[in-house]
CSV table of N, CA and C in Angstrom, one decimal:
chain,number,residue,atom,x,y,z
K,1,UNK,N,3.4,7.4,14.4
K,1,UNK,CA,3.4,6.5,13.2
K,1,UNK,C,3.8,7.4,12.0
K,2,UNK,N,4.7,7.0,11.2
K,2,UNK,CA,5.1,7.8,10.1
K,2,UNK,C,4.0,7.6,9.0
K,3,UNK,N,4.0,8.6,8.0
K,3,UNK,CA,3.0,8.5,7.0
K,3,UNK,C,3.2,7.3,6.1
K,4,UNK,N,4.4,6.8,5.9
K,4,UNK,CA,4.7,5.6,5.1
K,4,UNK,C,4.0,4.4,5.8
K,5,UNK,N,4.2,4.3,7.1
K,5,UNK,CA,3.6,3.1,7.8
K,5,UNK,C,2.1,3.2,7.9
K,6,UNK,N,1.6,4.4,8.0
K,6,UNK,CA,0.2,4.6,8.0
K,6,UNK,C,-0.4,4.2,6.7
K,7,UNK,N,0.2,4.7,5.6
K,7,UNK,CA,-0.3,4.3,4.2
K,7,UNK,C,-0.2,2.8,4.0
K,8,UNK,N,0.9,2.2,4.4
K,8,UNK,CA,1.1,0.8,4.3
K,8,UNK,C,0.0,0.0,5.0
K,9,UNK,N,-0.3,0.4,6.2
K,9,UNK,CA,-1.4,-0.2,7.0
K,9,UNK,C,-2.7,0.0,6.4
K,10,UNK,N,-3.0,1.2,5.8
K,10,UNK,CA,-4.2,1.5,5.1
K,10,UNK,C,-4.3,0.6,3.9
K,11,UNK,N,-3.3,0.4,3.2
K,11,UNK,CA,-3.3,-0.4,2.0
K,11,UNK,C,-3.6,-1.9,2.4
K,12,UNK,N,-2.9,-2.4,3.4
K,12,UNK,CA,-3.2,-3.8,3.8
K,12,UNK,C,-4.6,-3.9,4.3
K,13,UNK,N,-5.1,-3.0,5.0
K,13,UNK,CA,-6.5,-3.1,5.5
K,13,UNK,C,-7.5,-3.1,4.4
K,14,UNK,N,-7.2,-2.4,3.3
K,14,UNK,CA,-8.1,-2.4,2.1
K,14,UNK,C,-8.1,-3.8,1.4
K,15,UNK,N,-7.1,-4.6,1.7
K,15,UNK,CA,-6.9,-5.9,1.0
K,15,UNK,C,-7.5,-7.0,1.8
K,16,UNK,N,-7.9,-6.8,3.0
K,16,UNK,CA,-8.4,-7.9,3.9
K,16,UNK,C,-9.7,-8.4,3.3
K,17,UNK,N,-9.9,-9.7,3.4
K,17,UNK,CA,-11.1,-10.3,2.9
K,17,UNK,C,-12.3,-9.7,3.6
K,18,UNK,N,-13.4,-9.5,2.8
K,18,UNK,CA,-14.6,-9.0,3.4
K,18,UNK,C,-14.7,-7.5,3.5
K,19,UNK,N,-13.6,-6.8,3.0
K,19,UNK,CA,-13.7,-5.4,3.0
K,19,UNK,C,-13.7,-4.9,1.6
K,20,UNK,N,-14.2,-3.7,1.4
K,20,UNK,CA,-14.2,-3.2,0.1
K,20,UNK,C,-13.5,-1.9,0.1
K,21,UNK,N,-12.9,-1.5,-1.0
K,21,UNK,CA,-12.1,-0.2,-1.0
K,21,UNK,C,-13.0,1.0,-0.7
K,22,UNK,N,-12.4,1.8,0.2
K,22,UNK,CA,-13.2,3.0,0.6
K,22,UNK,C,-13.0,4.0,-0.6
K,23,UNK,N,-13.9,4.9,-0.7
K,23,UNK,CA,-13.9,5.9,-1.7
K,23,UNK,C,-13.6,7.3,-1.1
K,24,UNK,N,-12.6,8.0,-1.6
K,24,UNK,CA,-12.4,9.3,-1.2
K,24,UNK,C,-11.8,9.5,0.2
K,25,UNK,N,-10.9,8.6,0.6
K,25,UNK,CA,-10.2,8.6,1.9
K,25,UNK,C,-9.2,9.8,1.9
K,26,UNK,N,-9.2,10.6,2.9
K,26,UNK,CA,-8.3,11.8,3.0
K,26,UNK,C,-7.4,11.5,4.2
K,27,UNK,N,-6.0,11.5,3.9
K,27,UNK,CA,-5.0,11.3,4.9
K,27,UNK,C,-4.2,12.6,5.1
K,28,UNK,N,-4.0,13.0,6.3
K,28,UNK,CA,-3.2,14.2,6.6
K,28,UNK,C,-1.8,13.8,6.8
K,29,UNK,N,-0.9,14.2,6.0
K,29,UNK,CA,0.5,13.8,6.1
K,29,UNK,C,1.4,14.6,7.0
K,30,UNK,N,2.6,14.2,7.2
K,30,UNK,CA,3.6,14.9,8.0
K,30,UNK,C,4.0,16.3,7.5
K,31,UNK,N,3.8,16.6,6.3
K,31,UNK,CA,4.1,17.9,5.7
K,31,UNK,C,2.9,18.8,5.7
K,32,UNK,N,1.9,18.5,6.6
K,32,UNK,CA,0.7,19.3,6.8
K,32,UNK,C,-0.1,19.4,5.5
K,33,UNK,N,-0.2,18.3,4.7
K,33,UNK,CA,-1.0,18.3,3.5
K,33,UNK,C,-2.1,17.3,3.6
K,34,UNK,N,-3.2,17.5,3.0
K,34,UNK,CA,-4.3,16.5,2.9
K,34,UNK,C,-4.1,15.8,1.6
K,35,UNK,N,-4.0,14.4,1.7
K,35,UNK,CA,-3.8,13.6,0.5
K,35,UNK,C,-5.1,12.8,0.3
K,36,UNK,N,-5.7,12.8,-0.8
K,36,UNK,CA,-6.9,12.1,-1.1
K,36,UNK,C,-6.5,10.8,-1.9
K,37,UNK,N,-6.9,9.7,-1.3
K,37,UNK,CA,-6.7,8.4,-2.0
K,37,UNK,C,-8.1,8.0,-2.6
K,38,UNK,N,-8.2,8.1,-3.9
K,38,UNK,CA,-9.4,7.8,-4.5
K,38,UNK,C,-9.6,6.3,-4.9
K,39,UNK,N,-8.5,5.6,-5.2
K,39,UNK,CA,-8.5,4.2,-5.6
K,39,UNK,C,-7.4,3.4,-5.0
K,40,UNK,N,-7.6,2.8,-3.9
K,40,UNK,CA,-6.6,2.0,-3.2
K,40,UNK,C,-6.3,0.6,-3.7
K,41,UNK,N,-6.7,0.3,-5.0
K,41,UNK,CA,-6.6,-1.0,-5.5
K,41,UNK,C,-5.1,-1.3,-6.0
K,42,UNK,N,-4.3,-0.2,-6.3
K,42,UNK,CA,-2.9,-0.4,-6.7
K,42,UNK,C,-2.1,0.0,-5.5
K,43,UNK,N,-0.9,-0.8,-5.3
K,43,UNK,CA,-0.1,-0.6,-4.2
K,43,UNK,C,1.3,-0.3,-4.6
K,44,UNK,N,2.0,0.6,-3.9
K,44,UNK,CA,3.4,0.9,-4.0
K,44,UNK,C,4.0,0.4,-2.7
K,45,UNK,N,4.8,-0.7,-2.8
K,45,UNK,CA,5.3,-1.3,-1.6
K,45,UNK,C,6.6,-0.6,-1.2
K,46,UNK,N,6.7,-0.2,0.1
K,46,UNK,CA,7.8,0.6,0.6
K,46,UNK,C,8.8,-0.1,1.4
K,47,UNK,N,8.8,-1.4,1.4
K,47,UNK,CA,9.7,-2.2,2.1
K,47,UNK,C,9.7,-3.7,1.7
K,48,UNK,N,10.9,-4.3,1.7
K,48,UNK,CA,11.0,-5.7,1.3
K,48,UNK,C,10.0,-6.6,2.0
K,49,UNK,N,9.9,-6.5,3.3
K,49,UNK,CA,9.0,-7.3,4.1
K,49,UNK,C,7.6,-7.2,3.6
K,50,UNK,N,7.1,-6.0,3.4
K,50,UNK,CA,5.8,-5.7,2.9
K,50,UNK,C,5.5,-6.3,1.6
K,51,UNK,N,6.5,-6.2,0.7
K,51,UNK,CA,6.4,-6.8,-0.6
K,51,UNK,C,6.3,-8.3,-0.5
K,52,UNK,N,7.1,-8.9,0.4
K,52,UNK,CA,7.0,-10.4,0.6
K,52,UNK,C,5.6,-10.8,1.1
K,53,UNK,N,5.0,-10.0,2.0
K,53,UNK,CA,3.7,-10.2,2.6
K,53,UNK,C,2.6,-10.1,1.5
K,54,UNK,N,2.8,-9.1,0.6
K,54,UNK,CA,1.8,-8.9,-0.5
K,54,UNK,C,1.8,-10.1,-1.4
K,55,UNK,N,3.0,-10.6,-1.7
K,55,UNK,CA,3.1,-11.8,-2.6
K,55,UNK,C,2.6,-13.0,-1.9
K,56,UNK,N,2.8,-13.2,-0.6
K,56,UNK,CA,2.3,-14.3,0.1
K,56,UNK,C,0.8,-14.3,0.2
K,57,UNK,N,0.2,-13.1,0.2
K,57,UNK,CA,-1.3,-13.0,0.3
K,57,UNK,C,-1.9,-13.1,-1.1
K,58,UNK,N,-1.0,-13.2,-2.2
K,58,UNK,CA,-1.5,-13.3,-3.5
K,58,UNK,C,-1.9,-12.0,-4.2
K,59,UNK,N,-1.4,-10.9,-3.7
K,59,UNK,CA,-1.7,-9.6,-4.3
K,59,UNK,C,-0.6,-9.0,-5.2
K,60,UNK,N,0.2,-9.9,-5.8
K,60,UNK,CA,1.2,-9.4,-6.7
K,60,UNK,C,0.7,-8.6,-7.9
K,61,UNK,N,-0.5,-8.9,-8.3
K,61,UNK,CA,-1.1,-8.2,-9.5
K,61,UNK,C,-1.5,-6.8,-9.1
K,62,UNK,N,-1.6,-6.5,-7.8
K,62,UNK,CA,-1.9,-5.1,-7.4
K,62,UNK,C,-0.7,-4.2,-7.1
K,63,UNK,N,0.5,-4.8,-7.2
K,63,UNK,CA,1.7,-4.0,-6.9
K,63,UNK,C,2.0,-3.2,-8.1
K,64,UNK,N,2.0,-1.8,-7.9
K,64,UNK,CA,2.3,-0.9,-9.0
K,64,UNK,C,3.8,-0.5,-8.9
K,65,UNK,N,4.4,-0.6,-7.8
K,65,UNK,CA,5.9,-0.3,-7.7
K,65,UNK,C,6.4,-0.7,-6.4
K,66,UNK,N,7.8,-0.7,-6.3
K,66,UNK,CA,8.5,-0.9,-5.1
K,66,UNK,C,9.6,0.1,-5.0
K,67,UNK,N,10.1,0.3,-3.7
K,67,UNK,CA,11.2,1.3,-3.6
K,67,UNK,C,12.5,0.7,-4.2
K,68,UNK,N,13.4,1.6,-4.3
K,68,UNK,CA,14.7,1.3,-5.0
K,68,UNK,C,15.6,0.4,-4.2
K,69,UNK,N,15.4,0.2,-3.0
K,69,UNK,CA,16.3,-0.6,-2.1
K,69,UNK,C,15.9,-2.0,-2.0
K,70,UNK,N,14.9,-2.5,-2.8
K,70,UNK,CA,14.5,-3.9,-2.7
K,70,UNK,C,14.4,-4.5,-4.1
K,71,UNK,N,14.3,-5.8,-4.0
K,71,UNK,CA,14.0,-6.5,-5.3
K,71,UNK,C,12.8,-7.4,-5.0
K,72,UNK,N,12.1,-7.7,-6.1
K,72,UNK,CA,10.9,-8.5,-6.0
K,72,UNK,C,11.2,-9.9,-5.6
K,73,UNK,N,10.3,-10.6,-5.0
K,73,UNK,CA,10.6,-12.1,-4.8
K,73,UNK,C,10.9,-12.8,-6.2
K,74,UNK,N,11.5,-13.9,-6.1
K,74,UNK,CA,11.9,-14.6,-7.3
K,74,UNK,C,10.8,-14.8,-8.3
K,75,UNK,N,9.6,-15.1,-7.8
K,75,UNK,CA,8.5,-15.3,-8.8
K,75,UNK,C,8.0,-14.0,-9.4
K,76,UNK,N,8.4,-12.8,-8.8
K,76,UNK,CA,7.9,-11.6,-9.3
K,76,UNK,C,8.9,-10.9,-10.3
K,77,UNK,N,10.1,-11.6,-10.4
K,77,UNK,CA,11.1,-11.0,-11.3
K,77,UNK,C,10.9,-11.3,-12.8
């Protein structure tokens, strides 16, 4: 699993109902670095399908950015 997919999965898991954001999660990335995620409440979407899912779940207010190869859904423009 790539770091991008792992972080996307982590972000979606934090958004599930009944869960609360974890504090101080450390992720070990592919470049052999430890990345600390202190506040998972903001999301950078790395794919058009993930952005669409976030909008469908009502989390458009948490999207902090998208990658350069996609556009936001019509209601996000």
